[in-house]
């Protein structure tokens, strides 16, 4: 059985972008693979070092989100990054194998630096050593567990490439030790926001969260961007430029062809179309909401899942660490 290692930053609740871009896929994959899911609190702190309360609270929120969508602790090992010190240790050793210019050229890092500048201006906080180095730490996340498949969204591909380079360099210097992971993309590796932006994101204010209540979801659907050329109810429109249609498709509306045809023929009003989407979203979110309620009422169960998962993850990371130290010849008294 191949090993899956994936991770997510605890910086808030899961939204539909996470679900359809990656985490929904994890639910399916956990049946077939030995699955490790890291709650990447150390990585979250690279951006949020001045906001420890947010990261702390989000660890539990996110774990509940993951359990609510169907991550099964019998099948997946859920663990907390900071509780596995071997990951930090590996990061130090790997940092010798990466140049600063290579990190600066990493497209994901570059985009994030650009976004920070847009958000905070050129005078905003400058880039920290920890932030620039987070791809190295992510390589440690993956390799500590000998992750073979990494199911992630499209934005993570450059980080995976960087990990593969580190593995190759490590193995060529110290001998075959680490595995080169492969990415595993979902059917929709990048999910658009309700405003039509190419990416759904919490900080972009265009996300529908799995934890949103029904009223909030309804309002968000009503505010979705449709074909702006459609003014009257019987105007013909183009579903391809409409976010309502996009989410009908994403959510797997079995009526999709009818929606498309009626929209093109001017036989469907946007308000009715939005109502239909609200219903479909309500049906989709119902079982998730029920599970959330269960876990929110039983926080000790959530704590136990994290504790047990972390214990299991720790054993595996220690095994890898031992091999790494042997091969790097820093195993002095053994
Ligand atoms: N960087 C990922 C994100 O922002 C989260 C992450 C941390 C991750 N460690 C990982 C993803 C290891 C895959 C593998 O979503
Ligand atoms: Fe979008 Fe539906 Fe309106 Fe067509 S009818 S533009 S798909 S909301």
mmCIF file of C-alpha atoms and ligand atoms in Angstrom:
data_model
loop_
_atom_site.group_PDB
_atom_site.id
_atom_site.type_symbol
_atom_site.label_atom_id
_atom_site.label_comp_id
_atom_site.label_asym_id
_atom_site.label_seq_id
_atom_site.Cartn_x
_atom_site.Cartn_y
_atom_site.Cartn_z
ATOM 1 C CA UNK A 1 0.000 0.000 0.000
ATOM 2 C CA UNK A 2 1.409 3.348 -1.033
ATOM 3 C CA UNK A 3 1.761 6.122 1.522
ATOM 4 C CA UNK A 4 -0.030 9.417 1.175
ATOM 5 C CA UNK A 5 1.232 12.458 3.005
ATOM 6 C CA UNK A 6 -0.603 15.704 2.771
ATOM 7 C CA UNK A 7 -1.033 18.767 4.900
ATOM 8 C CA UNK A 8 -3.060 21.855 5.506
ATOM 9 C CA UNK A 9 -2.377 25.073 7.376
ATOM 10 C CA UNK A 10 -4.582 25.796 10.375
ATOM 11 C CA UNK A 11 -5.457 29.414 9.658
ATOM 12 C CA UNK A 12 -9.255 29.168 9.571
ATOM 13 C CA UNK A 13 -12.129 26.996 8.456
ATOM 14 C CA UNK A 14 -12.248 24.873 5.306
ATOM 15 C CA UNK A 15 -14.064 26.354 2.330
ATOM 16 C CA UNK A 16 -15.374 24.872 -0.911
ATOM 17 C CA UNK A 17 -12.074 25.679 -2.594
ATOM 18 C CA UNK A 18 -10.238 23.400 -0.181
ATOM 19 C CA UNK A 19 -12.930 20.757 -0.430
ATOM 20 C CA UNK A 20 -13.119 20.465 -4.206
ATOM 21 C CA UNK A 21 -9.473 21.359 -4.793
ATOM 22 C CA UNK A 22 -7.995 18.827 -2.387
ATOM 23 C CA UNK A 23 -9.540 17.683 0.879
ATOM 24 C CA UNK A 24 -12.623 16.062 -0.689
ATOM 25 C CA UNK A 25 -10.196 13.925 -2.633
ATOM 26 C CA UNK A 26 -8.470 12.826 0.577
ATOM 27 C CA UNK A 27 -11.731 11.283 1.730
ATOM 28 C CA UNK A 28 -11.751 8.987 -1.298
ATOM 29 C CA UNK A 29 -8.051 8.244 -1.241
ATOM 30 C CA UNK A 30 -7.979 7.172 2.410
ATOM 31 C CA UNK A 31 -9.725 3.917 1.395
ATOM 32 C CA UNK A 32 -6.869 2.926 -0.875
ATOM 33 C CA UNK A 33 -3.743 4.353 0.705
ATOM 34 C CA UNK A 34 -1.941 4.566 4.006
ATOM 35 C CA UNK A 35 -2.901 8.186 4.595
ATOM 36 C CA UNK A 36 -1.196 10.767 6.805
ATOM 37 C CA UNK A 37 -2.748 14.217 7.150
ATOM 38 C CA UNK A 38 -0.686 16.895 8.802
ATOM 39 C CA UNK A 39 -2.191 19.893 10.528
ATOM 40 C CA UNK A 40 0.671 22.201 9.588
ATOM 41 C CA UNK A 41 0.750 24.570 12.544
ATOM 42 C CA UNK A 42 4.477 25.288 12.200
ATOM 43 C CA UNK A 43 3.940 26.295 8.596
ATOM 44 C CA UNK A 44 0.904 28.404 9.561
ATOM 45 C CA UNK A 45 3.134 30.265 12.003
ATOM 46 C CA UNK A 46 5.530 31.304 9.211
ATOM 47 C CA UNK A 47 2.824 33.786 8.164
ATOM 48 C CA UNK A 48 1.068 34.121 11.485
ATOM 49 C CA UNK A 49 3.870 34.133 14.047
ATOM 50 C CA UNK A 50 2.298 37.244 15.542
ATOM 51 C CA UNK A 51 -1.100 35.597 15.818
ATOM 52 C CA UNK A 52 -0.664 32.459 17.932
ATOM 53 C CA UNK A 53 -4.285 32.454 19.137
ATOM 54 C CA UNK A 54 -5.566 32.167 15.600
ATOM 55 C CA UNK A 55 -3.345 29.191 14.819
ATOM 56 C CA UNK A 56 -4.134 27.525 18.130
ATOM 57 C CA UNK A 57 -7.890 27.790 17.658
ATOM 58 C CA UNK A 58 -7.734 26.772 14.013
ATOM 59 C CA UNK A 59 -6.048 23.440 14.806
ATOM 60 C CA UNK A 60 -9.246 22.157 16.413
ATOM 61 C CA UNK A 61 -11.584 23.948 13.983
ATOM 62 C CA UNK A 62 -9.804 22.453 11.027
ATOM 63 C CA UNK A 63 -9.673 18.980 12.533
ATOM 64 C CA UNK A 64 -13.436 19.141 13.064
ATOM 65 C CA UNK A 65 -13.877 20.309 9.468
ATOM 66 C CA UNK A 66 -11.833 17.374 8.216
ATOM 67 C CA UNK A 67 -13.701 14.842 10.330
ATOM 68 C CA UNK A 68 -17.012 16.360 9.198
ATOM 69 C CA UNK A 69 -16.286 15.856 5.515
ATOM 70 C CA UNK A 70 -15.528 12.203 6.153
ATOM 71 C CA UNK A 71 -11.874 11.899 7.067
ATOM 72 C CA UNK A 72 -11.973 8.704 9.097
ATOM 73 C CA UNK A 73 -9.407 8.367 11.903
ATOM 74 C CA UNK A 74 -9.482 4.578 11.402
ATOM 75 C CA UNK A 75 -8.167 5.102 7.892
ATOM 76 C CA UNK A 76 -6.223 8.360 8.090
ATOM 77 C CA UNK A 77 -3.606 9.430 10.594
ATOM 78 C CA UNK A 78 -4.294 13.014 11.595
ATOM 79 C CA UNK A 79 -1.412 14.674 13.398
ATOM 80 C CA UNK A 80 -0.022 18.027 14.511
ATOM 81 C CA UNK A 81 3.202 19.174 12.882
ATOM 82 C CA UNK A 82 4.756 20.901 15.896
ATOM 83 C CA UNK A 83 4.421 17.710 17.934
ATOM 84 C CA UNK A 84 6.808 15.885 15.592
ATOM 85 C CA UNK A 85 10.193 17.518 16.306
ATOM 86 C CA UNK A 86 11.859 15.265 13.714
ATOM 87 C CA UNK A 87 10.280 17.446 11.025
ATOM 88 C CA UNK A 88 12.075 20.511 12.391
ATOM 89 C CA UNK A 89 15.284 18.512 12.655
ATOM 90 C CA UNK A 90 15.086 17.340 9.037
ATOM 91 C CA UNK A 91 14.401 20.916 7.956
ATOM 92 C CA UNK A 92 17.754 21.970 9.370
ATOM 93 C CA UNK A 93 19.645 19.260 7.481
ATOM 94 C CA UNK A 94 17.777 19.892 4.226
ATOM 95 C CA UNK A 95 18.429 23.618 4.447
ATOM 96 C CA UNK A 96 22.039 22.951 3.391
ATOM 97 C CA UNK A 97 20.803 21.435 0.154
ATOM 98 C CA UNK A 98 18.814 24.427 -1.066
ATOM 99 C CA UNK A 99 20.078 27.763 -2.329
ATOM 100 C CA UNK A 100 18.431 31.035 -1.417
ATOM 101 C CA UNK A 101 18.019 31.968 -5.057
ATOM 102 C CA UNK A 102 16.205 28.691 -5.755
ATOM 103 C CA UNK A 103 13.756 29.474 -2.952
ATOM 104 C CA UNK A 104 13.249 32.976 -4.275
ATOM 105 C CA UNK A 105 12.479 31.536 -7.698
ATOM 106 C CA UNK A 106 9.863 29.111 -6.369
ATOM 107 C CA UNK A 107 6.649 30.215 -8.117
ATOM 108 C CA UNK A 108 4.421 29.544 -5.092
ATOM 109 C CA UNK A 109 6.708 31.554 -2.815
ATOM 110 C CA UNK A 110 6.927 34.299 -5.432
ATOM 111 C CA UNK A 111 3.139 34.568 -5.712
ATOM 112 C CA UNK A 112 2.765 34.666 -1.955
ATOM 113 C CA UNK A 113 5.375 37.410 -1.621
ATOM 114 C CA UNK A 114 3.554 39.398 -4.304
ATOM 115 C CA UNK A 115 0.240 38.952 -2.492
ATOM 116 C CA UNK A 116 1.780 40.098 0.779
ATOM 117 C CA UNK A 117 3.076 43.223 -0.936
ATOM 118 C CA UNK A 118 -0.337 43.932 -2.432
ATOM 119 C CA UNK A 119 -1.931 43.478 0.974
ATOM 120 C CA UNK A 120 0.564 45.385 3.095
ATOM 121 C CA UNK A 121 2.375 47.589 0.579
ATOM 122 C CA UNK A 122 6.103 47.640 -0.122
ATOM 123 C CA UNK A 123 6.683 48.894 3.380
ATOM 124 C CA UNK A 124 4.867 45.910 4.891
ATOM 125 C CA UNK A 125 6.793 43.450 6.960
ATOM 126 C CA UNK A 126 9.692 42.124 4.994
ATOM 127 C CA UNK A 127 10.071 38.466 4.181
ATOM 128 C CA UNK A 128 11.394 36.359 7.048
ATOM 129 C CA UNK A 129 13.940 33.571 6.883
ATOM 130 C CA UNK A 130 11.231 31.201 8.110
ATOM 131 C CA UNK A 131 8.788 32.174 5.410
ATOM 132 C CA UNK A 132 11.325 31.922 2.607
ATOM 133 C CA UNK A 133 12.338 28.520 3.915
ATOM 134 C CA UNK A 134 8.922 26.971 4.293
ATOM 135 C CA UNK A 135 9.288 24.857 1.126
ATOM 136 C CA UNK A 136 12.225 23.168 2.863
ATOM 137 C CA UNK A 137 10.090 22.465 5.881
ATOM 138 C CA UNK A 138 7.351 21.123 3.625
ATOM 139 C CA UNK A 139 9.875 18.757 2.049
ATOM 140 C CA UNK A 140 10.614 17.548 5.573
ATOM 141 C CA UNK A 141 6.879 17.030 6.191
ATOM 142 C CA UNK A 142 6.593 14.779 3.188
ATOM 143 C CA UNK A 143 9.811 12.836 3.473
ATOM 144 C CA UNK A 144 9.620 12.236 7.235
ATOM 145 C CA UNK A 145 6.747 9.871 6.467
ATOM 146 C CA UNK A 146 8.167 8.555 3.182
ATOM 147 C CA UNK A 147 5.161 10.061 1.445
ATOM 148 C CA UNK A 148 4.827 8.721 -2.088
ATOM 149 C CA UNK A 149 1.669 10.508 -3.206
ATOM 150 C CA UNK A 150 0.812 14.061 -2.214
ATOM 151 C CA UNK A 151 -2.781 15.032 -3.030
ATOM 152 C CA UNK A 152 -2.843 18.820 -3.204
ATOM 153 C CA UNK A 153 -4.224 21.732 -5.186
ATOM 154 C CA UNK A 154 -2.434 23.049 -8.269
ATOM 155 C CA UNK A 155 -0.801 25.910 -6.329
ATOM 156 C CA UNK A 156 1.333 23.366 -4.457
ATOM 157 C CA UNK A 157 3.075 21.826 -7.488
ATOM 158 C CA UNK A 158 6.211 24.027 -7.263
ATOM 159 C CA UNK A 159 6.615 23.025 -3.619
ATOM 160 C CA UNK A 160 6.487 19.411 -4.602
ATOM 161 C CA UNK A 161 9.083 19.942 -7.316
ATOM 162 C CA UNK A 162 11.334 21.589 -4.751
ATOM 163 C CA UNK A 163 10.858 18.604 -2.452
ATOM 164 C CA UNK A 164 11.845 16.231 -5.237
ATOM 165 C CA UNK A 165 15.013 18.217 -5.862
ATOM 166 C CA UNK A 166 15.934 18.055 -2.191
ATOM 167 C CA UNK A 167 15.356 14.300 -2.149
ATOM 168 C CA UNK A 168 17.541 13.767 -5.205
ATOM 169 C CA UNK A 169 20.309 15.891 -3.771
ATOM 170 C CA UNK A 170 20.118 14.200 -0.388
ATOM 171 C CA UNK A 171 20.205 10.717 -1.922
ATOM 172 C CA UNK A 172 23.068 11.582 -4.253
ATOM 173 C CA UNK A 173 25.235 12.848 -1.400
ATOM 174 C CA UNK A 174 24.304 10.560 1.482
ATOM 175 C CA UNK A 175 23.057 7.464 -0.371
ATOM 176 C CA UNK A 176 19.530 6.241 -1.146
ATOM 177 C CA UNK A 177 17.454 7.240 1.846
ATOM 178 C CA UNK A 178 14.427 9.323 0.888
ATOM 179 C CA UNK A 179 11.568 8.790 -1.549
ATOM 180 C CA UNK A 180 10.652 11.189 -4.342
ATOM 181 C CA UNK A 181 6.972 12.022 -3.959
ATOM 182 C CA UNK A 182 4.471 12.531 -6.735
ATOM 183 C CA UNK A 183 1.598 15.007 -6.843
ATOM 184 C CA UNK A 184 -1.948 13.785 -7.072
ATOM 185 C CA UNK A 185 -4.290 16.448 -8.441
ATOM 186 C CA UNK A 186 -8.052 16.411 -8.050
ATOM 187 C CA UNK A 187 -10.475 16.852 -10.946
ATOM 188 C CA UNK A 188 -10.715 20.595 -10.201
ATOM 189 C CA UNK A 189 -7.247 21.477 -8.904
ATOM 190 C CA UNK A 190 -8.098 25.164 -8.549
ATOM 191 C CA UNK A 191 -11.438 26.539 -7.475
ATOM 192 C CA UNK A 192 -12.745 29.982 -8.385
ATOM 193 C CA UNK A 193 -14.270 32.365 -5.856
ATOM 194 C CA UNK A 194 -17.915 33.493 -5.817
ATOM 195 C CA UNK A 195 -16.774 36.809 -7.299
ATOM 196 C CA UNK A 196 -15.261 35.080 -10.318
ATOM 197 C CA UNK A 197 -11.680 35.480 -9.090
ATOM 198 C CA UNK A 198 -9.444 32.635 -10.281
ATOM 199 C CA UNK A 199 -8.909 31.489 -6.707
ATOM 200 C CA UNK A 200 -11.223 31.051 -3.759
ATOM 201 C CA UNK A 201 -9.459 32.256 -0.644
ATOM 202 C CA UNK A 202 -10.272 33.288 2.856
ATOM 203 C CA UNK A 203 -8.272 36.485 2.616
ATOM 204 C CA UNK A 204 -9.887 37.250 -0.753
ATOM 205 C CA UNK A 205 -13.324 37.362 0.884
ATOM 206 C CA UNK A 206 -14.861 35.223 -1.857
ATOM 207 C CA UNK A 207 -15.243 31.862 -0.150
ATOM 208 C CA UNK A 208 -18.134 29.692 0.999
ATOM 209 C CA UNK A 209 -17.088 27.923 4.185
ATOM 210 C CA UNK A 210 -18.256 24.440 5.112
ATOM 211 C CA UNK A 211 -19.066 25.886 8.527
ATOM 212 C CA UNK A 212 -21.252 28.704 7.125
ATOM 213 C CA UNK A 213 -24.864 28.525 8.278
ATOM 214 C CA UNK A 214 -27.675 28.236 5.776
ATOM 215 C CA UNK A 215 -28.492 31.936 5.726
ATOM 216 C CA UNK A 216 -24.903 32.915 5.065
ATOM 217 C CA UNK A 217 -24.663 30.425 2.197
ATOM 218 C CA UNK A 218 -27.908 31.765 0.717
ATOM 219 C CA UNK A 219 -26.621 35.329 0.808
ATOM 220 C CA UNK A 220 -23.343 34.308 -0.778
ATOM 221 C CA UNK A 221 -25.137 32.495 -3.599
ATOM 222 C CA UNK A 222 -27.325 35.568 -4.192
ATOM 223 C CA UNK A 223 -24.194 37.705 -4.508
ATOM 224 C CA UNK A 224 -22.527 35.414 -7.067
ATOM 225 C CA UNK A 225 -21.406 36.964 -10.318
ATOM 226 C CA UNK A 226 -23.588 35.885 -13.273
ATOM 227 C CA UNK A 227 -23.410 36.749 -16.967
ATOM 228 C CA UNK A 228 -23.519 40.546 -16.680
ATOM 229 C CA UNK A 229 -25.094 40.850 -20.145
ATOM 230 C CA UNK A 230 -28.244 39.126 -18.931
ATOM 231 C CA UNK A 231 -30.659 41.775 -17.711
ATOM 232 C CA UNK A 232 -34.141 40.489 -18.403
ATOM 233 C CA UNK A 233 -35.380 37.109 -17.245
ATOM 234 C CA UNK A 234 -35.681 35.813 -20.836
ATOM 235 C CA UNK A 235 -32.355 37.158 -22.091
ATOM 236 C CA UNK A 236 -30.132 34.448 -23.481
ATOM 237 C CA UNK A 237 -26.904 34.101 -21.485
ATOM 238 C CA UNK A 238 -23.582 32.342 -21.441
ATOM 239 C CA UNK A 239 -23.204 29.906 -18.523
ATOM 240 C CA UNK A 240 -19.461 29.690 -19.089
ATOM 241 C CA UNK A 241 -18.949 33.153 -17.616
ATOM 242 C CA UNK A 242 -21.393 32.632 -14.737
ATOM 243 C CA UNK A 243 -20.277 31.624 -11.260
ATOM 244 C CA UNK A 244 -23.682 30.145 -10.453
ATOM 245 C CA UNK A 245 -23.282 27.714 -13.322
ATOM 246 C CA UNK A 246 -19.709 27.012 -12.267
ATOM 247 C CA UNK A 247 -20.875 25.934 -8.799
ATOM 248 C CA UNK A 248 -23.767 23.890 -10.230
ATOM 249 C CA UNK A 249 -21.096 21.964 -12.076
ATOM 250 C CA UNK A 250 -18.712 21.749 -9.129
ATOM 251 C CA UNK A 251 -21.322 20.426 -6.773
ATOM 252 C CA UNK A 252 -22.330 17.811 -9.347
ATOM 253 C CA UNK A 253 -25.887 18.986 -10.036
ATOM 254 C CA UNK A 254 -27.443 16.091 -11.998
ATOM 255 C CA UNK A 255 -29.548 18.742 -13.753
ATOM 256 C CA UNK A 256 -26.516 20.437 -15.243
ATOM 257 C CA UNK A 257 -27.442 19.960 -18.904
ATOM 258 C CA UNK A 258 -30.879 21.460 -18.347
ATOM 259 C CA UNK A 259 -29.369 24.423 -16.510
ATOM 260 C CA UNK A 260 -27.007 24.992 -19.412
ATOM 261 C CA UNK A 261 -29.643 24.632 -22.124
ATOM 262 C CA UNK A 262 -32.223 26.805 -20.384
ATOM 263 C CA UNK A 263 -29.646 29.486 -19.663
ATOM 264 C CA UNK A 264 -28.517 29.588 -23.300
ATOM 265 C CA UNK A 265 -32.099 29.678 -24.586
ATOM 266 C CA UNK A 266 -33.261 32.404 -22.207
ATOM 267 C CA UNK A 267 -35.614 29.998 -20.461
ATOM 268 C CA UNK A 268 -34.221 30.407 -16.972
ATOM 269 C CA UNK A 269 -34.092 33.387 -14.654
ATOM 270 C CA UNK A 270 -30.973 33.963 -12.585
ATOM 271 C CA UNK A 271 -32.892 34.164 -9.323
ATOM 272 C CA UNK A 272 -34.505 30.761 -9.871
ATOM 273 C CA UNK A 273 -31.140 29.403 -10.923
ATOM 274 C CA UNK A 274 -29.594 30.700 -7.697
ATOM 275 C CA UNK A 275 -32.424 29.199 -5.632
ATOM 276 C CA UNK A 276 -31.709 25.824 -7.190
ATOM 277 C CA UNK A 277 -28.039 26.166 -6.303
ATOM 278 C CA UNK A 278 -28.927 27.137 -2.721
ATOM 279 C CA UNK A 279 -30.888 23.909 -2.413
ATOM 280 C CA UNK A 280 -28.154 21.804 -3.887
ATOM 281 C CA UNK A 281 -25.634 23.367 -1.519
ATOM 282 C CA UNK A 282 -27.933 22.791 1.429
ATOM 283 C CA UNK A 283 -28.188 19.079 0.544
ATOM 284 C CA UNK A 284 -24.434 18.882 0.122
ATOM 285 C CA UNK A 285 -23.726 20.599 3.436
ATOM 286 C CA UNK A 286 -26.378 18.807 5.499
ATOM 287 C CA UNK A 287 -24.407 15.663 6.433
ATOM 288 C CA UNK A 288 -21.309 17.778 6.988
ATOM 289 C CA UNK A 289 -23.204 20.054 9.381
ATOM 290 C CA UNK A 290 -24.554 17.072 11.294
ATOM 291 C CA UNK A 291 -21.122 15.597 11.790
ATOM 292 C CA UNK A 292 -19.711 18.976 12.797
ATOM 293 C CA UNK A 293 -22.325 19.277 15.488
ATOM 294 C CA UNK A 294 -21.393 15.862 16.851
ATOM 295 C CA UNK A 295 -17.700 16.679 17.089
ATOM 296 C CA UNK A 296 -18.297 20.159 18.465
ATOM 297 C CA UNK A 297 -20.294 18.580 21.261
ATOM 298 C CA UNK A 298 -17.587 15.987 21.890
ATOM 299 C CA UNK A 299 -14.295 17.883 21.941
ATOM 300 C CA UNK A 300 -12.555 15.112 23.904
ATOM 301 C CA UNK A 301 -13.080 12.747 20.956
ATOM 302 C CA UNK A 302 -11.393 15.261 18.662
ATOM 303 C CA UNK A 303 -8.495 15.660 21.097
ATOM 304 C CA UNK A 304 -8.051 11.911 21.272
ATOM 305 C CA UNK A 305 -7.991 11.518 17.510
ATOM 306 C CA UNK A 306 -5.201 14.094 17.319
ATOM 307 C CA UNK A 307 -3.273 12.549 20.201
ATOM 308 C CA UNK A 308 -3.459 9.019 18.818
ATOM 309 C CA UNK A 309 -2.660 10.164 15.282
ATOM 310 C CA UNK A 310 0.333 12.131 16.465
ATOM 311 C CA UNK A 311 1.619 9.127 18.411
ATOM 312 C CA UNK A 312 1.458 6.944 15.311
ATOM 313 C CA UNK A 313 3.047 9.626 13.116
ATOM 314 C CA UNK A 314 5.830 10.059 15.618
ATOM 315 C CA UNK A 315 6.888 6.404 15.339
ATOM 316 C CA UNK A 316 7.220 6.661 11.584
ATOM 317 C CA UNK A 317 9.124 9.959 11.698
ATOM 318 C CA UNK A 318 11.575 8.517 14.234
ATOM 319 C CA UNK A 319 12.333 5.588 11.920
ATOM 320 C CA UNK A 320 13.116 7.939 9.042
ATOM 321 C CA UNK A 321 15.204 10.168 11.308
ATOM 322 C CA UNK A 322 17.327 7.209 12.313
ATOM 323 C CA UNK A 323 18.098 6.305 8.709
ATOM 324 C CA UNK A 324 18.831 9.935 7.852
ATOM 325 C CA UNK A 325 21.268 10.323 10.731
ATOM 326 C CA UNK A 326 22.986 7.037 9.942
ATOM 327 C CA UNK A 327 23.480 8.004 6.328
ATOM 328 C CA UNK A 328 24.614 11.531 7.225
ATOM 329 C CA UNK A 329 27.102 10.011 9.662
ATOM 330 C CA UNK A 330 25.773 11.901 12.653
ATOM 331 C CA UNK A 331 24.869 8.783 14.623
ATOM 332 C CA UNK A 332 27.808 9.017 17.023
ATOM 333 C CA UNK A 333 27.427 6.448 19.736
ATOM 334 C CA UNK A 334 25.462 3.733 17.995
HETATM 335 N N1 LIG B 1 1.466 24.217 1.948
HETATM 336 C C1 LIG B 1 0.221 23.534 2.091
HETATM 337 C C2 LIG B 1 -0.908 24.552 1.950
HETATM 338 O O1 LIG B 1 -0.683 25.728 2.101
HETATM 339 C C3 LIG B 1 0.071 22.818 3.402
HETATM 340 C C4 LIG B 1 1.096 21.752 3.654
HETATM 341 C C5 LIG B 1 1.983 21.711 4.690
HETATM 342 C C6 LIG B 1 1.330 20.575 2.886
HETATM 343 N N2 LIG B 1 2.739 20.586 4.648
HETATM 344 C C7 LIG B 1 2.375 19.869 3.564
HETATM 345 C C8 LIG B 1 0.769 20.033 1.730
HETATM 346 C C9 LIG B 1 2.862 18.676 3.051
HETATM 347 C C10 LIG B 1 1.269 18.837 1.248
HETATM 348 C C11 LIG B 1 2.307 18.155 1.905
HETATM 349 O O2 LIG B 1 -2.036 24.163 1.712
HETATM 350 FE FE1 LIG B 2 -25.990 32.008 -14.584
HETATM 351 FE FE2 LIG B 2 -28.179 30.578 -14.206
HETATM 352 FE FE3 LIG B 2 -28.316 33.207 -14.808
HETATM 353 FE FE4 LIG B 2 -27.519 31.474 -16.647
HETATM 354 S S1 LIG B 2 -29.519 31.555 -15.694
HETATM 355 S S2 LIG B 2 -26.553 33.442 -16.194
HETATM 356 S S3 LIG B 2 -26.392 29.958 -15.399
HETATM 357 S S4 LIG B 2 -27.492 32.296 -12.973
#
